[in-house]
Structure formats: structure tokens, C-alpha cells
């Protein structure tokens, strides 16, 4: 046999004392193995093997360094699993081939099937009676007891130790769980069957949540050794994982998180073992269930002690063999949200109340947004402000569902031409967002008056009267994005599909803190019908679902309709503002012509007052006509003239199938015909798409 180098070397990044300590423990077993070979093998066969075993073991023992026993991963694992002395010996024996290639070669020589791992027969000899045993080695284990340990012992039931291979029982091999030996060395090793998940650093703003009874019970469960399951559910995985980590740290434990299938006992067992070696508590991050699948049964038979589970609501189903505790993720009170913003952005601590009111994120998401804000500040030129809303939009990274478009509007109030009362309601809606923390939390109207968070608006009016533009103005004033939902693409004939699409739209708006705009939503929140067939029942369910999501939505939601009289009364009761978009009067039409057609592009013959008087139309028609006339003028090589504007307006009337007014109308300044306005409003409600004014 070739001479083997038995010198061990320290590796960078590994806590030397812990790693060398494990090698020293394994060296004790190696010396017992050397004495066994001396007593059972002929001298010629055993000489080289025994010489290497002694050389390696003595070197490992000499290099051992003092350290606290409770910091030793193998001590943590043995304590968590309540391993007996013989079981710990079996673990150390199974790990010896991982210590040195020379040791692996020795085991290959001794194995009846040439495996580089120790056989069950070798373990029976090593743990049994014989001259190789020292007085300190503990009681001997006969073959009957060994068989029981390797079938029913906790080391095998937990998956830490496995009997593998074919052939008779004693010809099989002893192997450790994947990467467990490296973890016992203190290395950041991770099994291939698991996806490691970073729990992230502690976040501020969860103090009140941790003080709630459910959270306190969960912390007590994690501190015990009893097999309990603590489940935290949330639609956002980041939130659920952050809460699991907070519970673990409150119990004085490190969260060790991994992703695997809940019904995969081997994967869950590996997670528990690696968590124990790291002195932590296992945190299962359950993957999102497949479409249409029900909850998955948690198979935790290989997990010893407590485990944390974070999953989507309805994704997992606990089994009957373990006690279960569930911990709700909310609500987070205002003071905790402010604390989260103060900790996340200490340079802007004075703005914490404003940020908490404007961006009522979960503390876990606040910490992520702050990370992006700090990064942007480092990369931005001096003095350039960092945009929290932009960071929220970037971090959300939501894949928008079909029928939902994300806009970053920049429409100022001056672009909107409305009646005074309608304009006042829109400004009041934005003001509610800014002051809801003061009114609801500091003044406690949330408790005394049962006031809800969020703002809900209903826009009612004919197409082209400015409903879409008003939604953009609101988003601009709120300093956030606009999520526009095309209801015609969201509503589905398939049962349950509409609710799923609506849920995705609301989830995206909540994550991005965007204004949610359901345009032309009559199909969703029209008056509920008597149930005469199955489709009526499911249509009513869709309406009920939308009502529930509106009640829970903390942001600004805008629902638009062309036909106010068709709206279910339940929706109207839930609206904070019902804004009517009337057809503009003559003075407002004059303003709209000036707004859409600057003086620099108008020819001298253009009479905006005459156009405003002659054509009692919505603002969308004025906008369309101004754009069409401008292109005609550009083609002709001049500025926009009166004739081009009249021709463009004639086309707008033709599109709506309305008779074009005679050009010999009353002079400017005369009162518009209100009957014509009403007739026009009635006709334009049949339009399928609203034009923005």
C-alpha cells in the first residue's frame, strides 16, 4: 500500500477550533478501530492500516483546540436528537471516510463489497465486546441491540444515519445524511435536495407583533424540545419568512430556512438536521402549490423538535401527529410602521410618520426598500434625491397579470378640467392618504368610528369626460404608479378565474403601493341579479369577492362606470367618494380647446370661443379633434386653421353616429343648448372605450 499523508490542514473560512474538535472526536473512534484491527487481523495485513490510523488520529488529537462544548455542531445535533453514546459513535464512524482519503481507502479495503464507507459488520465489531475497547468507551452493544438501533434509533429515523447498499444486513454500509459531516465541521454546506433560503437580517417594527399572545406562545414552543409545528401564512413569502425569522430570534435561535416539498419527509428531515447542527430552528419555506391543487399534507415524521413553516394561505395541511400553532402576520400598528421606517432610513427619521402613512408596507418590505434607497443614494450624483416610490416599484418586481398595465403618470392638476365639486373631491381623496395615519391612529378614529384605511372612489360619467385622466392625476399627486385593469380581459367565463385575476391585480397594487384603476368596470360591479341559472350565482360571487377585496385594500382604488344607475348599492355604500364627471359646459370647453391647442400652433383664423359654443362635446372629442387637425396642418406645411378643426370635429361626430351641427350656429357667447348636451351624453354612454381628455 502506498504511504498516505495523514496531516490535516486548516481551510479558510472554517472555525478552526470547531473543525479540529470534530476531527479529534473522530480520532478517538479511529484509535479504537486500530486496536480492533490489531486484535482481529494478522500482523502483515494490519500493519499498514493500523499505522495510518494511529498516525492520523495522533495528529488530529494534537491539533485540537479548546472551545465551548455548546458551540460544537456535533454536540448541538446530539442534544437536539437525544442521541445515545452508541449512536454518536456510529455517526463518528460513518463520518471517518470524509476526514481523509487515506481513511476512505482503509474502509474500502475492509468492506466486503469494496465500499469506502464502514459496513454494519465492522460497526458490530467496533461497538461490541473485545480487547479494543477502553473503559471510557461506554457499554458494549451486542448485535441485537445494534440491529434495533439501525432500524428504530433516532439517528436513523431522523435521517442522520442511513443503512445503504445490497446484500445481507451486515454487508451493507453506514452513511451520513448529505453534507451533514461538513456541517458538523462548521462549514456552510447545504444538501443538494434542499434549496437554501436566506432569512435576512432582523427587521425593526415587529416589537408589538411579537408581544401578542399568539407570537408569545410560538416563541415558547420554539424554546421547548417538543415536536410542535408553528405555521405562519402570508400571500407574500418575504413577509411570512421575516415573521418566522423574528419568532426564531425571539426564542434565541438562528432561523435556518430551506425550500422543499411539504410532503417530502427526507427533505424535511435534512432541513431539521442541518438546522440542529447550526444551533438553529428549521424553517420550511413551502413552495406555491400548483394551480387547482388543494393543501399539501406536511410529512414531518423525520423532524425532531419544533419547526417553523411559512406558506401561502391554504397551501399546507398539518398532520395529526404534532401539535400545531398558527400565528397571524397582521395587523402591524402605525407606531411599528413608523419604527420600521426610522430604522430603515435613519437619515430621514423625521419623515417616518409621513412615510408610514404614504407607504404602509410590512416592516420586512420596508427594510428591502430602504436597501435599494441607500444603494441609489450611493450611485446618484450629489444632491439628487432618492425616490422611495421608485424603489418600491423596482423591488416589487411583480409579474403583472393579463389585462393589467402599469403606468408611471406625470399628469398635473392643471390638465384636469372639472366642475368645482368634483375637483374638490379628488383633492380630498389625496389628502386622506396623507393624513390617514394622523386621523385613524393618532386621533384613534379607527377604533372610535370604525374607520377603514385606504380610499375608494367611484367615477361616474360619459366616455371622454376625463375619468381616466383623473385617475392619472390622482396617482401623480399621490407620488405613485397607476395600475390600470382592463376589466374586459379580467372577467372570465370560467368559474373562479375572474376572482384569481382580480386577486393578482389587487396583490400587485398592494406590493407596489400603486393606485388601482378598474376602468369600465360595469361588468364587475353592476346590480346583482336574481339567481335563475348557475352563471348568475357565480357572477354574484365575483361581485362579492370584489367587495371583500375593496374592504381590505389599504391603498387608493378607483372604479369607473359609464352608467351610474346600474351600480349595485353595496358598492356605492363602500365608496368614500362618488365623483360625477358631467359633460363640460361652454366655459370649460373653451378651457379645454386652449389646453389642447397652444397659441403657438394656431392660425389667426382660429376662434376657440366659437368652437366651444358650436360643439357641445366631451373633452375627449376636443382632444382628438385638436390632435387630428394638428397632423393635417403639419402635412400642409402651416399652422392649425379653423377649417381643419371643423373637419376634425365632423369626424368625431361621425364616429359617434351623431348629426353634425350646422355651421350657422349662434354667435359666441350664447347659451349652449342643454337638451343637446343631454342627448349627447345619452348617446356617448354606448361607447366601448373612454378617451382621455
XYZ file of C-alpha atoms in Angstrom:
693
model
C 0.000 0.000 0.000
C 1.302 3.452 -0.861
C 2.240 5.681 2.061
C -0.535 8.161 2.793
C -0.144 11.686 4.152
C -2.138 11.846 7.391
C -1.551 15.540 8.102
C -4.741 17.606 8.353
C -4.857 21.176 7.104
C -6.998 24.111 8.172
C -9.246 25.566 5.475
C -10.053 29.214 5.088
C -13.477 30.320 6.293
C -13.888 27.456 8.773
C -13.862 27.994 12.539
C -10.696 26.047 13.237
C -11.469 25.108 16.809
C -14.813 23.562 15.882
C -13.476 21.738 12.840
C -10.414 20.396 14.630
C -12.591 19.410 17.569
C -14.729 17.162 15.362
C -11.586 15.577 13.916
C -10.343 14.944 17.460
C -13.636 13.230 18.327
C -13.361 11.085 15.198
C -9.733 10.304 16.109
C -10.920 8.502 19.269
C -13.012 6.173 17.101
C -10.082 5.759 14.700
C -7.822 4.585 17.563
C -10.465 2.077 18.653
C -10.603 0.856 15.092
C -6.794 0.481 15.052
C -6.911 -1.656 18.193
C -9.707 -3.738 16.672
C -7.571 -4.440 13.594
C -4.597 -5.332 15.754
C -6.666 -7.848 17.683
C -8.512 -9.442 14.761
C -6.186 -9.287 11.711
C -2.846 -10.881 11.025
C 0.150 -8.628 11.523
C 1.052 -8.330 7.833
C -2.470 -7.244 6.844
C -2.979 -4.845 9.758
C 0.444 -3.177 9.859
C -0.091 -0.522 7.179
C -3.730 0.077 8.131
C -3.037 0.415 11.835
C -0.007 2.603 11.198
C -2.004 5.107 9.174
C -4.929 5.121 11.606
C -2.653 5.852 14.556
C -0.670 8.483 12.633
C -3.806 10.354 11.555
C -5.511 10.077 14.957
C -2.474 11.324 16.885
C -2.098 14.302 14.532
C -5.796 15.154 14.859
C -5.662 14.943 18.651
C -2.569 17.152 18.838
C -4.171 19.876 16.701
C -7.335 20.050 18.801
C -8.037 23.472 20.330
C -10.137 24.334 23.379
C -13.649 25.730 22.773
C -17.061 25.797 24.404
C -18.790 22.444 24.091
C -22.206 24.011 23.424
C -20.753 25.708 20.332
C -19.810 22.343 18.863
C -22.153 21.355 15.999
C -21.956 17.660 16.835
C -22.913 18.482 20.430
C -25.888 20.513 19.174
C -27.001 17.690 16.909
C -26.651 15.051 19.623
C -28.583 17.246 22.054
C -31.404 18.001 19.589
C -31.796 14.316 18.648
C -31.118 12.989 22.174
C -28.549 10.571 20.743
C -27.225 7.755 22.886
C -23.486 7.121 23.204
C -23.510 4.207 20.716
C -25.485 6.293 18.188
C -22.951 9.091 18.429
C -20.174 6.523 17.913
C -21.967 5.280 14.800
C -22.191 8.840 13.456
C -18.475 9.419 14.042
C -17.615 6.078 12.465
C -19.755 6.884 9.387
C -18.027 10.260 9.113
C -14.441 8.950 9.275
C -14.120 8.341 5.489
C -14.930 12.049 4.986
C -11.899 13.062 7.081
C -9.135 11.857 4.783
C -8.783 9.973 1.521
C -6.487 7.513 3.320
C -9.266 6.646 5.736
C -11.681 6.130 2.854
C -9.150 3.742 1.273
C -8.860 1.773 4.532
C -12.623 1.308 4.730
C -12.694 0.240 1.074
C -10.093 -2.409 1.906
C -12.104 -3.754 4.820
C -15.577 -3.622 3.205
C -16.844 -6.935 1.779
C -18.223 -5.088 -1.278
C -15.380 -2.598 -1.669
C -17.384 0.411 -0.450
C -15.423 3.318 1.028
C -17.859 3.550 3.948
C -17.870 1.366 7.058
C -20.002 -1.762 6.946
C -22.606 -2.740 9.524
C -20.451 -5.768 10.364
C -17.468 -3.529 11.125
C -19.681 -1.381 13.367
C -20.845 -4.520 15.194
C -17.236 -5.493 15.885
C -16.252 -1.976 16.940
C -19.155 -1.453 19.336
C -19.122 -4.996 20.706
C -17.032 -6.569 23.431
C -13.311 -7.048 22.812
C -9.781 -6.032 23.758
C -10.034 -2.966 21.532
C -12.472 -1.317 23.946
C -11.333 1.062 26.645
C -13.051 1.561 29.975
C -14.125 5.057 28.851
C -15.741 3.775 25.686
C -19.051 3.105 27.393
C -21.047 -0.121 27.496
C -20.692 -2.585 24.660
C -23.532 -3.029 22.161
C -24.375 -6.542 21.051
C -25.671 -7.344 17.596
C -29.314 -7.495 18.681
C -29.122 -4.003 20.153
C -27.207 -2.720 17.117
C -29.882 -4.078 14.789
C -32.532 -2.248 16.796
C -30.514 0.991 16.731
C -30.115 0.794 12.956
C -33.838 0.235 12.419
C -35.528 2.185 15.187
C -32.940 4.540 16.664
C -33.457 8.290 16.396
C -30.278 8.708 14.314
C -31.808 6.516 11.601
C -35.393 7.769 11.996
C -34.231 11.363 11.613
C -32.180 10.508 8.521
C -28.856 11.482 10.107
C -27.611 7.936 9.594
C -28.668 5.506 6.880
C -28.004 1.834 6.138
C -27.466 1.572 2.384
C -26.465 -0.960 -0.233
C -27.470 -4.522 -1.096
C -26.670 -7.901 0.323
C -27.019 -9.202 3.821
C -27.590 -6.767 6.664
C -24.012 -6.792 7.936
C -22.576 -6.336 4.439
C -24.424 -3.038 3.996
C -22.861 0.384 4.551
C -23.316 3.183 7.073
C -23.668 6.626 5.526
C -24.400 10.079 6.890
C -27.050 12.456 5.589
C -25.988 14.581 2.644
C -23.430 17.254 3.658
C -24.066 16.603 7.353
C -20.410 15.860 8.145
C -19.352 19.136 6.531
C -21.981 20.969 8.568
C -20.631 19.307 11.725
C -17.244 20.743 10.772
C -18.832 24.195 10.846
C -18.846 24.610 7.076
C -21.654 26.374 5.216
C -22.540 23.130 3.465
C -26.041 22.520 2.172
C -27.668 19.316 0.872
C -28.465 19.108 -2.801
C -32.075 18.052 -2.175
C -32.839 21.402 -0.497
C -32.839 24.968 -1.773
C -31.271 27.231 0.803
C -33.265 30.367 1.583
C -31.686 33.398 3.219
C -33.833 34.541 6.129
C -32.250 38.008 6.061
C -31.203 40.266 8.906
C -33.566 41.210 11.752
C -36.021 43.977 10.895
C -37.379 46.701 13.135
C -41.070 47.329 13.646
C -42.184 43.900 14.899
C -41.986 44.551 18.630
C -45.733 44.909 19.183
C -46.422 41.932 16.951
C -44.020 39.753 18.953
C -45.772 40.828 22.150
C -49.132 39.441 21.003
C -50.346 36.214 22.641
C -50.064 34.052 19.511
C -46.474 35.139 18.925
C -45.537 34.618 22.583
C -46.928 31.077 22.504
C -44.968 30.375 19.324
C -41.725 31.584 20.932
C -42.337 29.320 23.924
C -42.956 26.384 21.567
C -39.648 27.002 19.786
C -37.745 27.077 23.077
C -39.039 23.639 24.020
C -37.943 20.302 22.564
C -41.473 19.023 21.974
C -42.468 18.227 18.360
C -44.596 21.294 17.612
C -45.330 22.946 14.267
C -45.609 26.750 14.094
C -47.259 27.929 10.867
C -47.080 31.499 9.569
C -49.065 32.172 6.401
C -48.988 35.207 4.114
C -49.517 35.851 0.424
C -46.064 37.463 0.306
C -43.289 34.980 1.068
C -40.951 37.756 2.195
C -43.394 38.767 4.915
C -44.005 35.217 6.166
C -40.281 34.394 6.192
C -39.470 37.598 8.057
C -42.024 36.733 10.755
C -40.647 33.201 11.100
C -37.149 34.622 11.497
C -38.372 37.107 14.111
C -40.002 34.308 16.130
C -36.839 32.193 15.967
C -34.616 35.054 17.100
C -37.008 35.928 19.919
C -36.532 32.321 21.101
C -32.748 32.784 20.978
C -32.367 30.541 17.938
C -30.960 31.005 14.473
C -33.505 30.596 11.646
C -32.243 28.015 9.150
C -34.542 28.183 6.140
C -34.863 25.880 3.164
C -37.348 25.228 0.385
C -38.647 21.742 -0.293
C -41.927 19.963 -0.870
C -44.021 19.682 2.334
C -44.827 16.044 1.533
C -41.114 15.145 1.131
C -40.052 13.648 4.514
C -36.414 13.129 3.538
C -36.018 16.769 2.542
C -37.700 17.983 5.719
C -35.515 15.658 7.771
C -32.386 17.088 6.127
C -33.590 20.593 6.932
C -34.047 19.642 10.576
C -30.585 18.040 10.795
C -28.763 20.983 9.243
C -30.674 23.398 11.457
C -29.698 21.387 14.537
C -26.011 21.339 13.515
C -26.125 25.118 13.173
C -27.798 25.593 16.529
C -30.973 26.854 14.885
C -34.575 26.009 14.240
C -35.685 24.658 10.833
C -37.849 26.978 8.752
C -39.682 25.313 5.884
C -40.460 27.679 3.013
C -43.256 25.804 1.268
C -43.387 26.334 -2.498
C -46.501 27.761 -4.091
C -48.995 24.954 -4.773
C -49.794 24.010 -8.330
C -52.829 25.555 -9.985
C -56.005 23.924 -8.739
C -54.229 21.802 -6.137
C -55.510 21.656 -2.581
C -53.411 21.959 0.574
C -50.434 19.593 0.832
C -50.035 17.371 3.879
C -46.962 18.203 5.972
C -44.949 14.998 6.393
C -42.786 15.820 9.422
C -42.067 12.313 10.684
C -38.291 12.820 10.322
C -38.207 16.214 12.030
C -37.263 16.103 15.695
C -38.420 19.012 17.842
C -40.160 22.214 16.691
C -40.288 23.530 13.140
C -41.460 26.803 11.596
C -43.455 26.719 8.367
C -44.086 29.732 6.150
C -46.548 29.230 3.331
C -49.337 30.818 1.373
C -52.795 30.573 2.967
C -54.286 27.154 2.240
C -51.020 25.718 0.880
C -50.235 23.202 3.646
C -52.229 20.927 5.910
C -50.667 19.756 9.203
C -50.836 16.096 10.141
C -52.382 14.709 13.337
C -49.139 13.598 14.996
C -47.815 17.016 16.061
C -49.273 19.958 17.943
C -49.869 22.981 15.698
C -49.816 26.712 16.380
C -50.739 29.342 13.798
C -49.506 32.921 14.051
C -51.299 35.644 12.037
C -48.946 38.115 10.328
C -51.089 41.156 10.998
C -52.012 43.717 11.689
C -48.971 45.934 12.150
C -49.859 49.084 14.038
C -48.858 52.568 12.970
C -46.160 53.065 15.576
C -44.398 49.889 14.449
C -44.558 51.034 10.813
C -43.010 54.321 11.841
C -40.328 52.491 13.818
C -39.568 50.378 10.751
C -39.075 53.479 8.575
C -36.953 55.195 11.255
C -34.665 52.173 11.486
C -34.537 51.649 7.732
C -33.863 55.307 6.808
C -32.218 56.926 9.850
C -31.256 59.999 7.804
C -34.958 60.590 7.158
C -36.206 59.655 10.641
C -38.213 62.878 10.836
C -40.226 61.759 7.806
C -41.118 58.401 9.360
C -44.777 59.328 10.105
C -45.247 60.615 6.555
C -43.566 57.559 5.004
C -45.579 55.181 7.180
C -48.805 56.872 6.090
C -47.834 57.142 2.417
C -46.252 53.699 2.151
C -47.836 51.397 4.775
C -45.560 48.469 3.965
C -44.842 45.480 6.121
C -41.585 46.028 8.084
C -39.869 43.292 6.060
C -40.665 45.097 2.801
C -39.691 48.449 4.338
C -36.215 47.059 5.060
C -35.857 45.829 1.476
C -36.955 49.156 0.021
C -34.508 51.001 2.285
C -31.693 48.806 0.986
C -32.479 49.946 -2.557
C -32.823 53.588 -1.499
C -29.377 53.513 0.161
C -27.867 51.904 -2.925
C -29.426 54.517 -5.210
C -28.148 57.311 -2.968
C -24.598 55.959 -3.221
C -24.781 55.817 -7.001
C -26.682 59.075 -7.615
C -24.974 62.436 -8.253
C -24.588 64.725 -5.251
C -27.827 66.256 -4.117
C -30.082 64.048 -6.254
C -32.974 62.866 -4.043
C -33.815 59.189 -3.783
C -37.349 58.186 -4.719
C -38.967 55.775 -2.257
C -41.871 55.131 -4.639
C -39.474 54.160 -7.423
C -37.672 51.807 -5.051
C -40.979 50.192 -4.106
C -41.850 49.748 -7.771
C -38.475 48.191 -8.553
C -38.416 45.904 -5.530
C -41.956 44.664 -6.103
C -40.891 43.073 -9.363
C -44.398 41.736 -9.735
C -45.273 39.964 -12.958
C -48.421 41.796 -13.899
C -51.375 39.552 -14.692
C -53.048 39.703 -18.113
C -55.217 42.761 -18.575
C -53.241 44.908 -16.118
C -50.951 47.717 -17.283
C -48.514 49.697 -15.149
C -48.200 53.420 -15.853
C -45.887 56.000 -14.303
C -48.092 59.090 -14.739
C -46.997 62.710 -14.641
C -50.342 64.438 -15.213
C -50.670 67.637 -13.133
C -53.900 69.018 -11.737
C -53.893 71.719 -14.411
C -54.596 69.122 -17.104
C -57.900 68.247 -15.488
C -60.948 70.417 -16.271
C -63.774 69.533 -13.890
C -66.625 71.093 -12.010
C -65.593 72.646 -8.720
C -67.212 69.967 -6.526
C -65.676 67.084 -8.490
C -62.251 68.709 -8.342
C -62.634 69.196 -4.574
C -63.479 65.528 -4.028
C -60.378 64.386 -5.891
C -58.155 66.662 -3.804
C -59.831 65.420 -0.630
C -59.091 61.820 -1.667
C -55.372 62.528 -1.964
C -55.473 64.397 1.332
C -56.909 61.299 3.014
C -53.850 59.306 2.058
C -51.557 61.910 3.577
C -53.476 62.299 6.851
C -54.999 58.872 7.462
C -52.264 57.961 9.953
C -52.958 61.096 11.991
C -56.741 60.746 11.903
C -57.091 56.977 12.192
C -54.203 56.173 14.512
C -53.165 59.267 16.449
C -56.725 60.559 16.826
C -57.944 56.925 17.172
C -60.901 57.235 14.798
C -60.094 53.730 13.564
C -61.331 52.463 16.921
C -63.965 55.024 17.873
C -65.583 55.437 14.442
C -64.535 52.065 12.917
C -62.945 53.954 10.037
C -61.162 51.908 7.358
C -57.786 52.512 5.839
C -57.482 53.212 2.156
C -59.546 55.394 -0.129
C -62.214 54.143 -2.530
C -63.628 56.310 -5.312
C -66.368 55.747 -7.854
C -66.100 57.736 -11.094
C -69.354 58.068 -12.990
C -69.792 59.788 -16.323
C -69.986 59.500 -20.084
C -66.913 58.386 -22.081
C -64.479 61.182 -22.796
C -65.345 63.240 -19.709
C -61.948 62.730 -18.039
C -62.256 59.683 -15.789
C -59.019 58.060 -16.980
C -57.141 61.355 -16.825
C -58.444 61.939 -13.295
C -57.023 58.547 -12.220
C -53.631 59.575 -13.626
C -53.808 62.917 -11.819
C -54.575 61.124 -8.543
C -51.594 58.785 -8.967
C -49.332 61.727 -9.812
C -50.497 63.662 -6.761
C -50.017 60.577 -4.567
C -46.497 60.131 -5.904
C -47.050 56.567 -7.045
C -47.817 54.458 -10.101
C -51.126 53.667 -11.732
C -52.280 50.083 -12.297
C -54.968 50.102 -14.981
C -57.166 46.991 -15.045
C -58.861 46.164 -18.334
C -61.973 44.535 -16.906
C -62.958 43.027 -20.249
C -59.803 40.864 -20.069
C -60.064 40.135 -16.354
C -63.628 38.794 -16.396
C -63.649 35.149 -17.449
C -66.370 32.678 -18.289
C -64.510 30.017 -16.304
C -65.585 29.517 -12.701
C -63.130 31.052 -10.249
C -60.915 32.554 -12.952
C -62.221 36.109 -12.508
C -61.510 36.021 -8.772
C -57.980 34.767 -9.449
C -57.339 37.590 -11.927
C -58.753 40.188 -9.543
C -56.637 38.822 -6.698
C -53.490 39.154 -8.813
C -54.366 42.766 -9.668
C -55.001 43.711 -6.031
C -51.845 41.888 -4.903
C -49.755 43.779 -7.462
C -51.245 47.118 -6.384
C -50.599 46.341 -2.718
C -46.986 45.341 -3.340
C -46.284 48.389 -5.498
C -48.421 50.767 -3.423
C -49.975 51.863 -6.724
C -53.332 53.472 -7.429
C -55.630 50.722 -8.695
C -57.917 51.801 -11.537
C -60.669 49.452 -12.719
C -61.807 51.128 -15.912
C -65.253 50.434 -17.386
C -65.922 48.023 -14.544
C -69.690 47.819 -15.039
C -69.369 44.094 -15.756
C -67.906 43.539 -12.307
C -69.985 45.678 -10.009
C -73.320 46.012 -11.740
C -76.514 45.305 -9.812
C -76.659 41.715 -8.596
C -79.307 39.604 -10.236
C -81.837 37.062 -9.132
C -80.360 33.593 -9.446
C -82.045 31.852 -12.348
C -79.111 29.753 -13.532
C -75.609 28.753 -12.398
C -73.891 31.636 -14.170
C -75.940 34.154 -12.151
C -74.747 32.569 -8.932
C -71.093 32.769 -9.954
C -71.467 36.335 -11.218
C -72.784 37.302 -7.802
C -69.799 35.527 -6.211
C -67.456 37.631 -8.329
C -69.224 40.770 -7.131
C -68.983 39.628 -3.515
C -65.269 38.877 -3.934
C -64.598 42.356 -5.305
C -66.456 43.872 -2.365
C -64.278 41.909 0.068
C -61.030 42.936 -1.611
C -62.106 46.576 -1.689
C -62.765 46.431 2.054
C -59.260 45.059 2.715
C -57.389 47.297 0.272
C -55.276 49.888 2.092
C -54.407 51.996 -0.922
C -56.322 54.177 -3.340
C -58.793 52.298 -5.547
C -60.752 53.918 -8.375
C -63.699 52.223 -10.082
C -65.138 53.821 -13.204
C -68.543 53.376 -14.803
C -70.458 54.896 -17.657
C -73.855 54.050 -16.150
C -74.326 55.088 -12.536
C -77.869 53.739 -12.403
C -76.613 50.170 -12.914
C -74.303 50.183 -9.902
C -75.049 47.798 -7.034
C -75.979 49.785 -3.928
C -73.494 47.741 -1.881
C -70.672 49.297 -3.899
C -71.950 52.812 -3.504
C -72.130 52.381 0.292
C -68.475 51.367 0.385
C -67.263 54.326 -1.652
C -65.582 57.208 0.182
C -66.195 59.481 -2.810
C -68.633 59.288 -5.699
C -67.328 61.713 -8.313
C -69.609 62.693 -11.178
C -67.983 63.599 -14.486
C -70.521 65.751 -16.302
C -70.214 66.913 -19.881
C -68.293 70.201 -19.782
C -70.150 73.473 -20.088
C -69.152 76.111 -22.623
C -66.556 77.883 -20.408
C -64.894 74.515 -19.625
C -64.928 73.555 -23.313
C -63.162 76.813 -24.097
C -60.500 75.951 -21.482
C -60.088 72.500 -22.998
C -59.567 73.910 -26.514
C -56.872 76.253 -25.167
C -55.282 73.425 -23.203
C -55.026 71.045 -26.152
C -54.191 73.611 -28.824
C -51.453 76.066 -27.725
C -51.472 79.530 -29.259
C -48.122 78.910 -30.981
C -49.653 76.318 -33.312
C -52.932 78.110 -34.069
C -53.538 80.182 -37.197
C -55.087 83.645 -36.925
C -58.489 82.475 -38.122
C -58.965 80.022 -35.267
C -61.864 81.063 -32.996
C -61.806 78.766 -29.938
C -64.791 80.518 -28.378
C -66.882 79.744 -31.458
C -65.772 76.107 -31.418
C -66.621 75.818 -27.724
C -70.070 77.276 -28.333
C -70.877 75.378 -31.515
C -69.849 71.872 -30.421
C -71.217 70.711 -27.016
C -68.931 67.677 -26.774
C -66.874 65.841 -24.111
C -63.252 66.753 -23.525
C -62.092 63.551 -25.223
C -63.617 64.701 -28.502
C -61.876 68.072 -28.206
C -58.555 66.361 -27.600
C -58.987 64.026 -30.569
C -60.010 66.850 -32.886
C -57.066 69.036 -31.837
C -54.577 66.216 -32.490
C -56.115 65.293 -35.868
C -56.148 68.917 -37.037
C -52.524 69.369 -35.957
C -51.415 66.460 -38.137
C -53.396 67.827 -41.096
C -51.722 71.204 -40.618
C -48.251 69.643 -40.410
C -48.885 67.838 -43.693
C -49.979 71.093 -45.315
C -46.907 72.925 -44.066
C -48.685 75.547 -41.946
C -50.317 76.119 -38.603
C -53.680 74.753 -37.476
C -56.617 76.586 -39.054
C -60.301 76.833 -38.310
C -61.331 74.713 -41.310
C -59.063 71.848 -40.228
C -60.551 71.945 -36.720
C -64.111 71.881 -38.049
C -63.307 68.938 -40.356
C -61.715 67.053 -37.453
C -64.755 67.686 -35.283
C -67.034 66.477 -38.072
C -65.197 63.149 -37.962
C -65.727 62.894 -34.195
C -69.472 63.310 -34.713
C -69.402 60.700 -37.477
C -67.605 58.202 -35.208
C -70.389 58.600 -32.646
C -73.047 58.424 -35.388
C -74.373 61.863 -34.356
C -75.637 64.564 -36.742
C -73.081 67.310 -37.234
C -74.361 70.766 -36.115
C -74.927 73.345 -38.842
C -72.102 75.857 -39.142
C -74.546 78.808 -38.972
C -74.892 78.421 -35.232
C -75.463 81.232 -32.771
C -72.595 83.646 -32.221
C -70.037 83.060 -29.471
C -71.315 83.853 -26.007
C -74.786 82.388 -26.494
C -76.006 79.779 -24.047
C -75.475 76.208 -25.192
C -78.469 74.036 -25.812
C -78.781 71.888 -22.674
C -81.054 69.446 -24.445
C -78.294 68.814 -26.982
C -75.840 68.215 -24.151
C -78.140 65.678 -22.517
C -78.771 63.932 -25.811
C -75.057 63.760 -26.485
C -74.402 62.335 -23.020
C -77.027 59.632 -23.550
C -75.500 58.693 -26.900
C -71.896 58.532 -25.777
C -72.605 56.105 -22.917
C -72.711 53.365 -25.524
C -69.062 53.865 -26.405
C -66.807 50.924 -25.594
C -63.657 52.821 -24.742
C -63.255 56.085 -22.857
C -60.987 58.705 -24.376
C -58.790 60.661 -22.004
C -59.334 64.417 -22.172
